Short mmCIF file of N, CA, C and O and ligand atoms in Angstrom, two decimals:
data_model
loop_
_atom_site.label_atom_id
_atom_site.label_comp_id
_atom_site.label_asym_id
_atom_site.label_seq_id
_atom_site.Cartn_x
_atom_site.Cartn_y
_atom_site.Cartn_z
N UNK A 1 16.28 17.94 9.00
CA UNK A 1 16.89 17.92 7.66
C UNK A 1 17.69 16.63 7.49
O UNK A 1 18.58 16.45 8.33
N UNK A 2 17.55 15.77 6.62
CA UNK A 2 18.63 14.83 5.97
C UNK A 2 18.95 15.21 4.90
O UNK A 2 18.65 16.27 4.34
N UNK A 3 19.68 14.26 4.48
CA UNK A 3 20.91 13.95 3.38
C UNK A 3 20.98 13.03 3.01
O UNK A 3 20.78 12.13 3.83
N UNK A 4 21.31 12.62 1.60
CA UNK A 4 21.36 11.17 0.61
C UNK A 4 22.49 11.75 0.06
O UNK A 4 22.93 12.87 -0.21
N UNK A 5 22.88 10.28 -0.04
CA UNK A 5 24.23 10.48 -1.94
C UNK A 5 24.45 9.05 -2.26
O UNK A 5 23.94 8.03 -1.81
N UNK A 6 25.26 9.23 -3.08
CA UNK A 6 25.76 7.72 -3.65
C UNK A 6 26.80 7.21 -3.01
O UNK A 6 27.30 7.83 -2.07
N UNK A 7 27.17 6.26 -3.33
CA UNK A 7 28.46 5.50 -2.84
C UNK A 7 29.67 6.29 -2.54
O UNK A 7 30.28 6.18 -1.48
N UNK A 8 30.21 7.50 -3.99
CA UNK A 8 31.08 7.89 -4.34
C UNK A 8 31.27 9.51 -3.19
O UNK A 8 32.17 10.18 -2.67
N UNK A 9 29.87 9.48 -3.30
CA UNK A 9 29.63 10.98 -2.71
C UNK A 9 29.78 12.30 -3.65
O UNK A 9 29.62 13.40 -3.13
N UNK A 10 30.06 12.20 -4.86
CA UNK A 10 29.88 13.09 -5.98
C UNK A 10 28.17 13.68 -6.24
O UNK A 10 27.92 14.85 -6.51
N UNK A 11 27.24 12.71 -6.10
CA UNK A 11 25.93 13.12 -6.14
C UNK A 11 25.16 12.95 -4.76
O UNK A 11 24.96 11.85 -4.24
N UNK A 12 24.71 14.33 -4.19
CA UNK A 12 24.13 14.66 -2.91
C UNK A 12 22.82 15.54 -3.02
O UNK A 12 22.50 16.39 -3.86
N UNK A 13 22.12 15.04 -1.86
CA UNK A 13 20.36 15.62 -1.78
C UNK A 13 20.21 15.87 -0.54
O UNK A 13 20.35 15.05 0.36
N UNK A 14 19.77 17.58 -0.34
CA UNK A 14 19.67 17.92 1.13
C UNK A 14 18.32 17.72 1.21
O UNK A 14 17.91 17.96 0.07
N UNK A 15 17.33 17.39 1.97
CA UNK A 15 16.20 17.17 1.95
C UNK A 15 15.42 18.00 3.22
O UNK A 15 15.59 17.35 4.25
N UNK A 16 14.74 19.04 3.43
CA UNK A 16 14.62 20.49 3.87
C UNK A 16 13.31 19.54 4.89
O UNK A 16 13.23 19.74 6.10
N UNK A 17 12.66 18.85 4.40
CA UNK A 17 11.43 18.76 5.16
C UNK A 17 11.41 17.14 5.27
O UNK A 17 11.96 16.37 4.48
N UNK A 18 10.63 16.79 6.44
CA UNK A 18 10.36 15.16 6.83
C UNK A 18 10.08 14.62 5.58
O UNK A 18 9.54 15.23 4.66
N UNK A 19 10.52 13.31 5.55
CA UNK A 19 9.34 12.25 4.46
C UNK A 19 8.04 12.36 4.75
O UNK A 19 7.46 12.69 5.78
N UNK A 20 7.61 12.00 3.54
CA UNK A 20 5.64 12.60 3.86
C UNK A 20 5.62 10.77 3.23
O UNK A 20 4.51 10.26 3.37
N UNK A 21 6.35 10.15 2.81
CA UNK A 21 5.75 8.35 3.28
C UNK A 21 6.99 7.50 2.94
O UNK A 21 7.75 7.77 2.01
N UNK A 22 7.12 6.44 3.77
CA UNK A 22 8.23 5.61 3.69
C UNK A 22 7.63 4.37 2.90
O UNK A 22 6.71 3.82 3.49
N UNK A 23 7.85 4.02 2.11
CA UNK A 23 7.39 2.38 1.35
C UNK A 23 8.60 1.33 1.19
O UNK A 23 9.83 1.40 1.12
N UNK A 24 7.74 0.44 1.15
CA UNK A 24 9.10 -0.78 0.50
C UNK A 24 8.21 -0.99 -0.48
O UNK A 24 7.03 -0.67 -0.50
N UNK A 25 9.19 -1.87 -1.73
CA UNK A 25 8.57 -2.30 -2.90
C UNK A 25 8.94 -3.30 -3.44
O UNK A 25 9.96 -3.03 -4.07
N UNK A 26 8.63 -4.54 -3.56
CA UNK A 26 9.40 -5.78 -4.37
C UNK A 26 8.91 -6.18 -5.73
O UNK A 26 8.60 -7.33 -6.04
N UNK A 27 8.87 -4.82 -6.76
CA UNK A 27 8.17 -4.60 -8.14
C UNK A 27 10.09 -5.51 -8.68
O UNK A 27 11.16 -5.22 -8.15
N UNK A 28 9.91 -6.40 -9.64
CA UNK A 28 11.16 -7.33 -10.10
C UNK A 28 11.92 -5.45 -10.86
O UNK A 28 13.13 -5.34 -11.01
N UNK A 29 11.18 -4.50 -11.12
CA UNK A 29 11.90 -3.75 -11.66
C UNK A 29 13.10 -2.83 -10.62
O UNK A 29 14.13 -2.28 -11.01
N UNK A 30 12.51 -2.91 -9.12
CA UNK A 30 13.10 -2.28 -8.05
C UNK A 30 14.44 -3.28 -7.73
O UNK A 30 15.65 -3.07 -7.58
N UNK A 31 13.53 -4.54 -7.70
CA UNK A 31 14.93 -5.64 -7.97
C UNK A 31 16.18 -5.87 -8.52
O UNK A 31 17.15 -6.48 -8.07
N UNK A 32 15.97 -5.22 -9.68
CA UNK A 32 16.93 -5.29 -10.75
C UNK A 32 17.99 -4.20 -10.43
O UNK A 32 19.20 -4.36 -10.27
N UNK A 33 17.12 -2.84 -10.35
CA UNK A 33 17.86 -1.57 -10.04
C UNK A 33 18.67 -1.58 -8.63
O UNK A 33 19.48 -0.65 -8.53
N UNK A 34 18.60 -2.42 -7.58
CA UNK A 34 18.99 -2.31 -6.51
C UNK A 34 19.80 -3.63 -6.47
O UNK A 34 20.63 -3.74 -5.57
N UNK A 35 19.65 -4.63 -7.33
CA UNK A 35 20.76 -5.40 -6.54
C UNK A 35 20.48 -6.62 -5.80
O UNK A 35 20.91 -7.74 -6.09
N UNK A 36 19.54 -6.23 -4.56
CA UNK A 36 18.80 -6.77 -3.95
C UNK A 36 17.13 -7.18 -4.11
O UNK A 36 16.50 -7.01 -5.15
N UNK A 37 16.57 -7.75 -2.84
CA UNK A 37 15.38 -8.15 -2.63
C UNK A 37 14.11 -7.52 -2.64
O UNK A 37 13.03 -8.10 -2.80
N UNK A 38 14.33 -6.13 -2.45
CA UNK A 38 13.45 -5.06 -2.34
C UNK A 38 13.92 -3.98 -2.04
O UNK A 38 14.85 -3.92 -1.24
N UNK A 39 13.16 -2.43 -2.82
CA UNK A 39 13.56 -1.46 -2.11
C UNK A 39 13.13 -0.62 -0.87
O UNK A 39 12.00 -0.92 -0.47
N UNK A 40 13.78 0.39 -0.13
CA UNK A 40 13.02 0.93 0.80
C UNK A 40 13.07 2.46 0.32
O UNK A 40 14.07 3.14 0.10
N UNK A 41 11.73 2.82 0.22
CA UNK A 41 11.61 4.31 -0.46
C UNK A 41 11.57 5.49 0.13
O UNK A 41 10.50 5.44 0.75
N UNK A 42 12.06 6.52 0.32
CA UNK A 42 11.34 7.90 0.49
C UNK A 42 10.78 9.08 -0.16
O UNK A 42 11.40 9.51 -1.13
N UNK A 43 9.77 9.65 0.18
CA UNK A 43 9.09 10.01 -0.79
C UNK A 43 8.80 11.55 0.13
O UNK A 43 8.22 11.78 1.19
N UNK A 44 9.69 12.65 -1.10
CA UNK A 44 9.64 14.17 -0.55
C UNK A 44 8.71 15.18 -1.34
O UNK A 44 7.95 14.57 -2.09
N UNK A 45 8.56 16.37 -1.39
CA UNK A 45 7.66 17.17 -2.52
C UNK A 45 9.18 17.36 -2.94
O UNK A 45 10.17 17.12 -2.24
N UNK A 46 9.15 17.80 -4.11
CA UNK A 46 9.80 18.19 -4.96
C UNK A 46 10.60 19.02 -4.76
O UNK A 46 11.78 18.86 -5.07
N UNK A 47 10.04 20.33 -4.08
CA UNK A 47 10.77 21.50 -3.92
C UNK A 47 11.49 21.54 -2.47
O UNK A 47 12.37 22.39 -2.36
N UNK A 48 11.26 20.87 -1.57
CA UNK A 48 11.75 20.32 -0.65
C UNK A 48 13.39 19.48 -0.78
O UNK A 48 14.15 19.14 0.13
N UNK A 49 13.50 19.36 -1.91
CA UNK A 49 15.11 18.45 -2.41
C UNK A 49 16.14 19.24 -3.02
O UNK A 49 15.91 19.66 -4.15
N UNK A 50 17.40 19.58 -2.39
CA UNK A 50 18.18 20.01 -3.26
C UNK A 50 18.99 19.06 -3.74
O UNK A 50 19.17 18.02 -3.12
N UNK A 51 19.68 19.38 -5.10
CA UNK A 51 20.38 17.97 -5.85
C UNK A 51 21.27 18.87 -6.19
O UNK A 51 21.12 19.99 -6.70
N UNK A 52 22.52 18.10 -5.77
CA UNK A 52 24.16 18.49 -6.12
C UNK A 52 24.92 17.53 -6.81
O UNK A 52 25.28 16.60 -6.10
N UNK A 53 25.27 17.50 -8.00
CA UNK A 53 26.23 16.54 -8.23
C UNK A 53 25.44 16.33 -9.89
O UNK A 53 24.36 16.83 -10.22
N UNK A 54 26.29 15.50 -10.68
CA UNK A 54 25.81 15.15 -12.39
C UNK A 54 25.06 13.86 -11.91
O UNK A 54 25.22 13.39 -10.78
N UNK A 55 24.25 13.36 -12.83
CA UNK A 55 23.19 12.13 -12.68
C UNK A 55 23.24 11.92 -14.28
O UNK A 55 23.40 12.75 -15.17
N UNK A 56 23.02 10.45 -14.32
CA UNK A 56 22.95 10.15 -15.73
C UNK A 56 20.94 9.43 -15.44
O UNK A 56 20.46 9.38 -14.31
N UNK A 57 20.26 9.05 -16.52
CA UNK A 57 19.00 9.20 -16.27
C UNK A 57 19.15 7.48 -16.76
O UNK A 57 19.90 6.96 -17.58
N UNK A 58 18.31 7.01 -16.05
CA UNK A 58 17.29 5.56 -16.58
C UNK A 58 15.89 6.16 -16.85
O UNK A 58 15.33 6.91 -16.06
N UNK A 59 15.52 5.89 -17.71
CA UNK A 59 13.74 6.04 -17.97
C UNK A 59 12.93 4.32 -18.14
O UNK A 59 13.15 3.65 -19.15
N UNK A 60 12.35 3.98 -17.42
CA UNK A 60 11.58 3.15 -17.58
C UNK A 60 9.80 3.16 -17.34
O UNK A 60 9.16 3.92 -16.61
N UNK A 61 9.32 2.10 -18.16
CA UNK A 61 7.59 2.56 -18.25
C UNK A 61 7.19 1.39 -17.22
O UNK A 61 7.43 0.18 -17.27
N UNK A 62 6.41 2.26 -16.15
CA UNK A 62 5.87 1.77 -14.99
C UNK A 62 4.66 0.88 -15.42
O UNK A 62 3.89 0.89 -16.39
N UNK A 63 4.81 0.16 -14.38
CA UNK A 63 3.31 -0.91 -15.00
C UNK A 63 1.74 -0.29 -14.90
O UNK A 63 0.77 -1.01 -15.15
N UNK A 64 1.56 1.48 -14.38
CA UNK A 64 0.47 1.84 -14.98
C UNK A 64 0.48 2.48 -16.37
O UNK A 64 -0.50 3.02 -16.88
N UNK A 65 1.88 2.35 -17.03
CA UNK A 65 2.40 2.87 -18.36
C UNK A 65 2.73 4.44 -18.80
O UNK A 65 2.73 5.03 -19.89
N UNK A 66 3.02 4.86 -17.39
CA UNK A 66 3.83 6.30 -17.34
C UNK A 66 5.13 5.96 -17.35
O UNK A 66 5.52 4.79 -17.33
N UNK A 67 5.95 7.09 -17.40
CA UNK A 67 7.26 7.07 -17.29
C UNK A 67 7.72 7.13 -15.88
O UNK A 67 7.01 7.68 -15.03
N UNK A 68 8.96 6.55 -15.59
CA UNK A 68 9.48 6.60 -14.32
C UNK A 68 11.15 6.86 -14.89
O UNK A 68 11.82 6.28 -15.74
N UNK A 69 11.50 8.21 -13.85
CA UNK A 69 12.94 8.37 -14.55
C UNK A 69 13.60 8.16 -13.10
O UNK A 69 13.30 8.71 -12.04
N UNK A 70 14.49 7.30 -13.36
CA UNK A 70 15.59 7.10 -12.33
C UNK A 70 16.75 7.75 -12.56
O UNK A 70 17.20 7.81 -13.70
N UNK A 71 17.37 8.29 -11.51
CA UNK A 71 18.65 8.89 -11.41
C UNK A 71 19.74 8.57 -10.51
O UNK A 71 19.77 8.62 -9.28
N UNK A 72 20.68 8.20 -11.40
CA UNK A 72 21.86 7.52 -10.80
C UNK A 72 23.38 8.53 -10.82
O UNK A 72 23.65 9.43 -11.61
N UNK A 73 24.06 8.10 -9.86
CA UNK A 73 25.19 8.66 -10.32
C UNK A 73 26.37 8.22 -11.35
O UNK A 73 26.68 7.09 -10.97
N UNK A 74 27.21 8.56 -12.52
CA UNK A 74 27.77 8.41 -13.55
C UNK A 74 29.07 7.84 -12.60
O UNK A 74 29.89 7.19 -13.24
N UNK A 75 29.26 7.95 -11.60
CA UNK A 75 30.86 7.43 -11.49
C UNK A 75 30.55 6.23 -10.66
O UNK A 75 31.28 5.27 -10.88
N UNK A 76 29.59 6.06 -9.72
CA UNK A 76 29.63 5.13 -9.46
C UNK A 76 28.30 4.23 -9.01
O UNK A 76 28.15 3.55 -7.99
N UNK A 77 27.67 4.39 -9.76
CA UNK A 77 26.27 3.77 -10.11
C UNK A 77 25.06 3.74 -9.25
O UNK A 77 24.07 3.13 -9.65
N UNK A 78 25.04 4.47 -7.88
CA UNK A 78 24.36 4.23 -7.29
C UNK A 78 23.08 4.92 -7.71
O UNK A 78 23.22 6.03 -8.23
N UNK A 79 21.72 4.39 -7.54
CA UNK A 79 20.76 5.21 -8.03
C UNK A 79 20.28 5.84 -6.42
O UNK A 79 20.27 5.30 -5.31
N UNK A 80 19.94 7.10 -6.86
CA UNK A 80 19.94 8.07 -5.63
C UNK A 80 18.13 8.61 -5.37
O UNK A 80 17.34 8.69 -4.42
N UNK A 81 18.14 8.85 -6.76
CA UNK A 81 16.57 9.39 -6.52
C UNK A 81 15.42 9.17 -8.09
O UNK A 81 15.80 8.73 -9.18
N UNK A 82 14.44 9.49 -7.83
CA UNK A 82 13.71 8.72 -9.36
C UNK A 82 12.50 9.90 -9.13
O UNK A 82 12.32 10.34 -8.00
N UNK A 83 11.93 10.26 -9.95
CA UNK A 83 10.84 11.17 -10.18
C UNK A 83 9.54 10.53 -11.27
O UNK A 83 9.76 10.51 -12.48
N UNK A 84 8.32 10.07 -10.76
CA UNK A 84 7.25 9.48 -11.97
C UNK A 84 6.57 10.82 -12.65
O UNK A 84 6.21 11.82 -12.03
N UNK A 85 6.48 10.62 -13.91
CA UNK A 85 5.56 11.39 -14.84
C UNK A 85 3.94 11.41 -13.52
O UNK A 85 3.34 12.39 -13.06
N UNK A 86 3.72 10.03 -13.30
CA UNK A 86 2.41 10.30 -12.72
C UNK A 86 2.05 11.11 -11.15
O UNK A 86 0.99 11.33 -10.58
N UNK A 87 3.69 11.48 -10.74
CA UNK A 87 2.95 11.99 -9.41
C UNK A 87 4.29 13.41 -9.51
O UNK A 87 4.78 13.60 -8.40
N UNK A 88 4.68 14.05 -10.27
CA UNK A 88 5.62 15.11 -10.78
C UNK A 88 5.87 15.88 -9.65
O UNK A 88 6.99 16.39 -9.62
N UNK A 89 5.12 16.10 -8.71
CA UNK A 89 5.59 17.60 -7.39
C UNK A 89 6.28 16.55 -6.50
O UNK A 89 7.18 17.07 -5.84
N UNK A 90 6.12 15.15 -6.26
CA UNK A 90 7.11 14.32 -5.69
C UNK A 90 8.58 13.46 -6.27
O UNK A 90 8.69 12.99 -7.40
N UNK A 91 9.47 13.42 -5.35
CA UNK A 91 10.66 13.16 -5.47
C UNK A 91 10.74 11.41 -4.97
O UNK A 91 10.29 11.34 -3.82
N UNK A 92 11.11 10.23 -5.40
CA UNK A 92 11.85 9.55 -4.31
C UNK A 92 12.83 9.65 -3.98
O UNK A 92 13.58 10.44 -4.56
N UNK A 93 13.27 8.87 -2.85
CA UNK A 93 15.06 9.13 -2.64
C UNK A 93 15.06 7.62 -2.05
O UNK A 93 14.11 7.18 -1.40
N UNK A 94 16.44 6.74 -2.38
CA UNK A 94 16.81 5.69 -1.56
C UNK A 94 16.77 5.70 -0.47
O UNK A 94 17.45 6.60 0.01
N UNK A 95 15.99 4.77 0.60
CA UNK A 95 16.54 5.35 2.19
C UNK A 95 17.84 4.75 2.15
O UNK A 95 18.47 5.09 3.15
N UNK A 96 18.49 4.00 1.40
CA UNK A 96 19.96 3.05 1.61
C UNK A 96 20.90 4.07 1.28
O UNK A 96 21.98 3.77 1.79
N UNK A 97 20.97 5.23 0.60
CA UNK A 97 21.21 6.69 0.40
C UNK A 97 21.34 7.38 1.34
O UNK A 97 22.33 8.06 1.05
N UNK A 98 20.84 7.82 2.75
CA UNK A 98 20.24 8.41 3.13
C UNK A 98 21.62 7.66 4.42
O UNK A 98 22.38 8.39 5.06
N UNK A 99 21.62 6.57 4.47
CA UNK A 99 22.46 5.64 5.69
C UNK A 99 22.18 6.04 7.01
O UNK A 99 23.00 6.30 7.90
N UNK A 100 21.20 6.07 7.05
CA UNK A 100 20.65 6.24 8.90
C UNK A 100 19.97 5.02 9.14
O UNK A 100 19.17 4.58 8.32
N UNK A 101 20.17 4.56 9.98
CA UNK A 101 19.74 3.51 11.33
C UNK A 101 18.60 3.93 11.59
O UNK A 101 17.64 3.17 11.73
N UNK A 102 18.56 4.80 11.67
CA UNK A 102 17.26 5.76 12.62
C UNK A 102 16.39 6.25 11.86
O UNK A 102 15.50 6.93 12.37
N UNK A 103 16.40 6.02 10.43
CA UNK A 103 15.39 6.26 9.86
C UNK A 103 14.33 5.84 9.93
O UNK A 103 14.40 4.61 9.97
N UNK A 104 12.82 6.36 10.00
CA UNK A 104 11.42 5.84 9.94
C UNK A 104 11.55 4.90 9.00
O UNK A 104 12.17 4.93 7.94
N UNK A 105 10.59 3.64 9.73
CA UNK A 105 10.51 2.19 9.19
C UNK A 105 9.22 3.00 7.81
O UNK A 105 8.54 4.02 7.75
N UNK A 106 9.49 1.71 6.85
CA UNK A 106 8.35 1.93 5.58
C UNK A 106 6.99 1.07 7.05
O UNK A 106 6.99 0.26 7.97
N UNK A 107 5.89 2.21 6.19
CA UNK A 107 4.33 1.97 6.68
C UNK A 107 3.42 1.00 5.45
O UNK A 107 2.23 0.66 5.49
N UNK A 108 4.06 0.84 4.79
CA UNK A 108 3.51 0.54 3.11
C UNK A 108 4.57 -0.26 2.90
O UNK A 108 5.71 -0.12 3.33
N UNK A 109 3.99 -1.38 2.03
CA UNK A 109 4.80 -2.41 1.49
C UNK A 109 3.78 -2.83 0.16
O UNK A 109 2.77 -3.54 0.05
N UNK A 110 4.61 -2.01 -0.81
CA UNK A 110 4.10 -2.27 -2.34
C UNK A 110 4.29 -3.50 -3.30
O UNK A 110 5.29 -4.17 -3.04
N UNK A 111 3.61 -3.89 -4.23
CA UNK A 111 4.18 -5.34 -5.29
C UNK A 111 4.68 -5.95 -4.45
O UNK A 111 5.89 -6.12 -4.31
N UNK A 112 3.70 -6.43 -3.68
CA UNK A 112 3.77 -8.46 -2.48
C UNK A 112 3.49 -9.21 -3.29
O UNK A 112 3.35 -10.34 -2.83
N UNK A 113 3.26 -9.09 -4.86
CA UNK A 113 2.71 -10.28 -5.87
C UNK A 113 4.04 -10.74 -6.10
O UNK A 113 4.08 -11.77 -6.76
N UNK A 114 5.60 -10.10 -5.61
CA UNK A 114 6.61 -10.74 -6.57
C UNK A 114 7.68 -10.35 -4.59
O UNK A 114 8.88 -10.06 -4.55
N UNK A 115 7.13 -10.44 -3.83
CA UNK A 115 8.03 -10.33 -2.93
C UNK A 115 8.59 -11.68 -2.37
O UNK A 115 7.83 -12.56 -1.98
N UNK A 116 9.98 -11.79 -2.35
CA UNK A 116 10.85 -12.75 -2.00
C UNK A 116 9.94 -13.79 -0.47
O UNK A 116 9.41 -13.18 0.47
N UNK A 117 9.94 -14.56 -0.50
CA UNK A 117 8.93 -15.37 0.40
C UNK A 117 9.73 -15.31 1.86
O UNK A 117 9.05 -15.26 2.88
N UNK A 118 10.79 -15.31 1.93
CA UNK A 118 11.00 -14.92 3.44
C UNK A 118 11.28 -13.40 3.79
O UNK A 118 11.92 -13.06 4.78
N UNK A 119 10.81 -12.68 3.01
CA UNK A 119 11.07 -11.26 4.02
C UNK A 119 9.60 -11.21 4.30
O UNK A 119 8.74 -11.62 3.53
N UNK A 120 9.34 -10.54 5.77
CA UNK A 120 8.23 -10.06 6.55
C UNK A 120 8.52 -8.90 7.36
O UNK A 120 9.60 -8.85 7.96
N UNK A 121 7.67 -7.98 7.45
CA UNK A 121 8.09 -6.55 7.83
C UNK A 121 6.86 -6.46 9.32
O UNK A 121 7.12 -5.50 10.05
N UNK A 122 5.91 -7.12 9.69
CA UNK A 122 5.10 -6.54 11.03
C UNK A 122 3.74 -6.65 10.62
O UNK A 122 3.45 -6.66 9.42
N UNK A 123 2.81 -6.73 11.61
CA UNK A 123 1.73 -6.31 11.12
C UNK A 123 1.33 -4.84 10.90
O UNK A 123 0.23 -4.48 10.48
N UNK A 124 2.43 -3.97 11.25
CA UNK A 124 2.10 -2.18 11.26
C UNK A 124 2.12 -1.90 10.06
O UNK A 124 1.40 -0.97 9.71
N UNK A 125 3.10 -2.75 8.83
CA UNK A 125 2.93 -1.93 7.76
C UNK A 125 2.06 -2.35 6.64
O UNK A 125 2.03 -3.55 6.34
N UNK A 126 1.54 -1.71 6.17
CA UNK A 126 0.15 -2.40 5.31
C UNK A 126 0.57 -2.64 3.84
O UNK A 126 1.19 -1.81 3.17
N UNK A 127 0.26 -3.55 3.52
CA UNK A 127 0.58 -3.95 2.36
C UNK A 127 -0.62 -4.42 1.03
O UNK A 127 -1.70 -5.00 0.96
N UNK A 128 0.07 -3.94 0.36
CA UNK A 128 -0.36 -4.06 -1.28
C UNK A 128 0.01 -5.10 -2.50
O UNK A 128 1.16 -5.24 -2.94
N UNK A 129 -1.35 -5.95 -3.07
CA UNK A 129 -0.16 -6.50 -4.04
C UNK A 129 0.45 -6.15 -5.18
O UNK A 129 1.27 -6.73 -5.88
N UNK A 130 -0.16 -4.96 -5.27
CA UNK A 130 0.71 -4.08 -6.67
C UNK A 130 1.10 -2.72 -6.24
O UNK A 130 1.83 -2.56 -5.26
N UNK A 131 0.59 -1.66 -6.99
CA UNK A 131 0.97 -0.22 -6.55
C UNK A 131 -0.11 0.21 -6.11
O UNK A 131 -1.21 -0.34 -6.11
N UNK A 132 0.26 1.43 -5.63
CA UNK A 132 -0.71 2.16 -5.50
C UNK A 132 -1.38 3.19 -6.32
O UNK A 132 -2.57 3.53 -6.36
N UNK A 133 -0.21 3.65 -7.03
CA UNK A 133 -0.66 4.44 -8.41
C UNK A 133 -1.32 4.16 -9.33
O UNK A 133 -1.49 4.97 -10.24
ZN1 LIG B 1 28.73 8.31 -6.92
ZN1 LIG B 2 9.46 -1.12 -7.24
#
């Protein structure tokens, strides 16, 4: 079992079962939302997540032109978890959320068409230049 929250610790996610896939993503939209260079994702079923705490919503249209709703926390901005119209029984969650060391490395490395030119992750994780969706 893990656990995610935000900065503040007002918004928390018990997460009942393993990640079923770890990704990174350097889509300029993951960029924006994080701050940084890229994100690192986890990706749960749905019913597998419990969510404690208020979330205020971002909705943005993914570049296959579904909706993607991000959820952040209202006090102190961290975005915690995001749910797509196109894949609905799955959850993401931040692994930067999550603050383990020991978390499983991403196997997948999504949108390499816009990834920062010095990050490199191995030859183990396979990479994409857009999504996979
Ligand atoms: Zn917070
Ligand atoms: Zn992205």
């Amino acid at each position: 079992m893990a656990n995610a929250q935000c900065a503040c610790g007002a918004l928390r996610l018990t997460m009942r079962e393993p990640a079923k896939l770890v990704a990174a993503c350097h889509c300029l939209a993951c960029q924006r939302r994080t701050g940084t260079a890229f994100s690192v994702n986890a990706f749960y079923a749905s019913e597998a997540v419990e969510i404690a705490g208020a979330t205020t919503e971002f909705t943005r249209i993914s570049d296959s032109g579904r909706n993607v709703h991000m959820h952040f926390c209202p006090a102190c901005g961290s975005t915690v978890y995001w749910k797509a119209d196109a894949a609905p029984a799955i959850i993401g969650v931040a692994v930067g959320a999550i603050a383990d060391p020991a978390f499983p490395a991403p196997t997948l490395s999504v949108f390499e068409k816009s990834k920062h030119h010095w990050v490199s992750f191995g030859e183990e994780v396979e990479c994409f230049q857009t999504s996979l969706i």
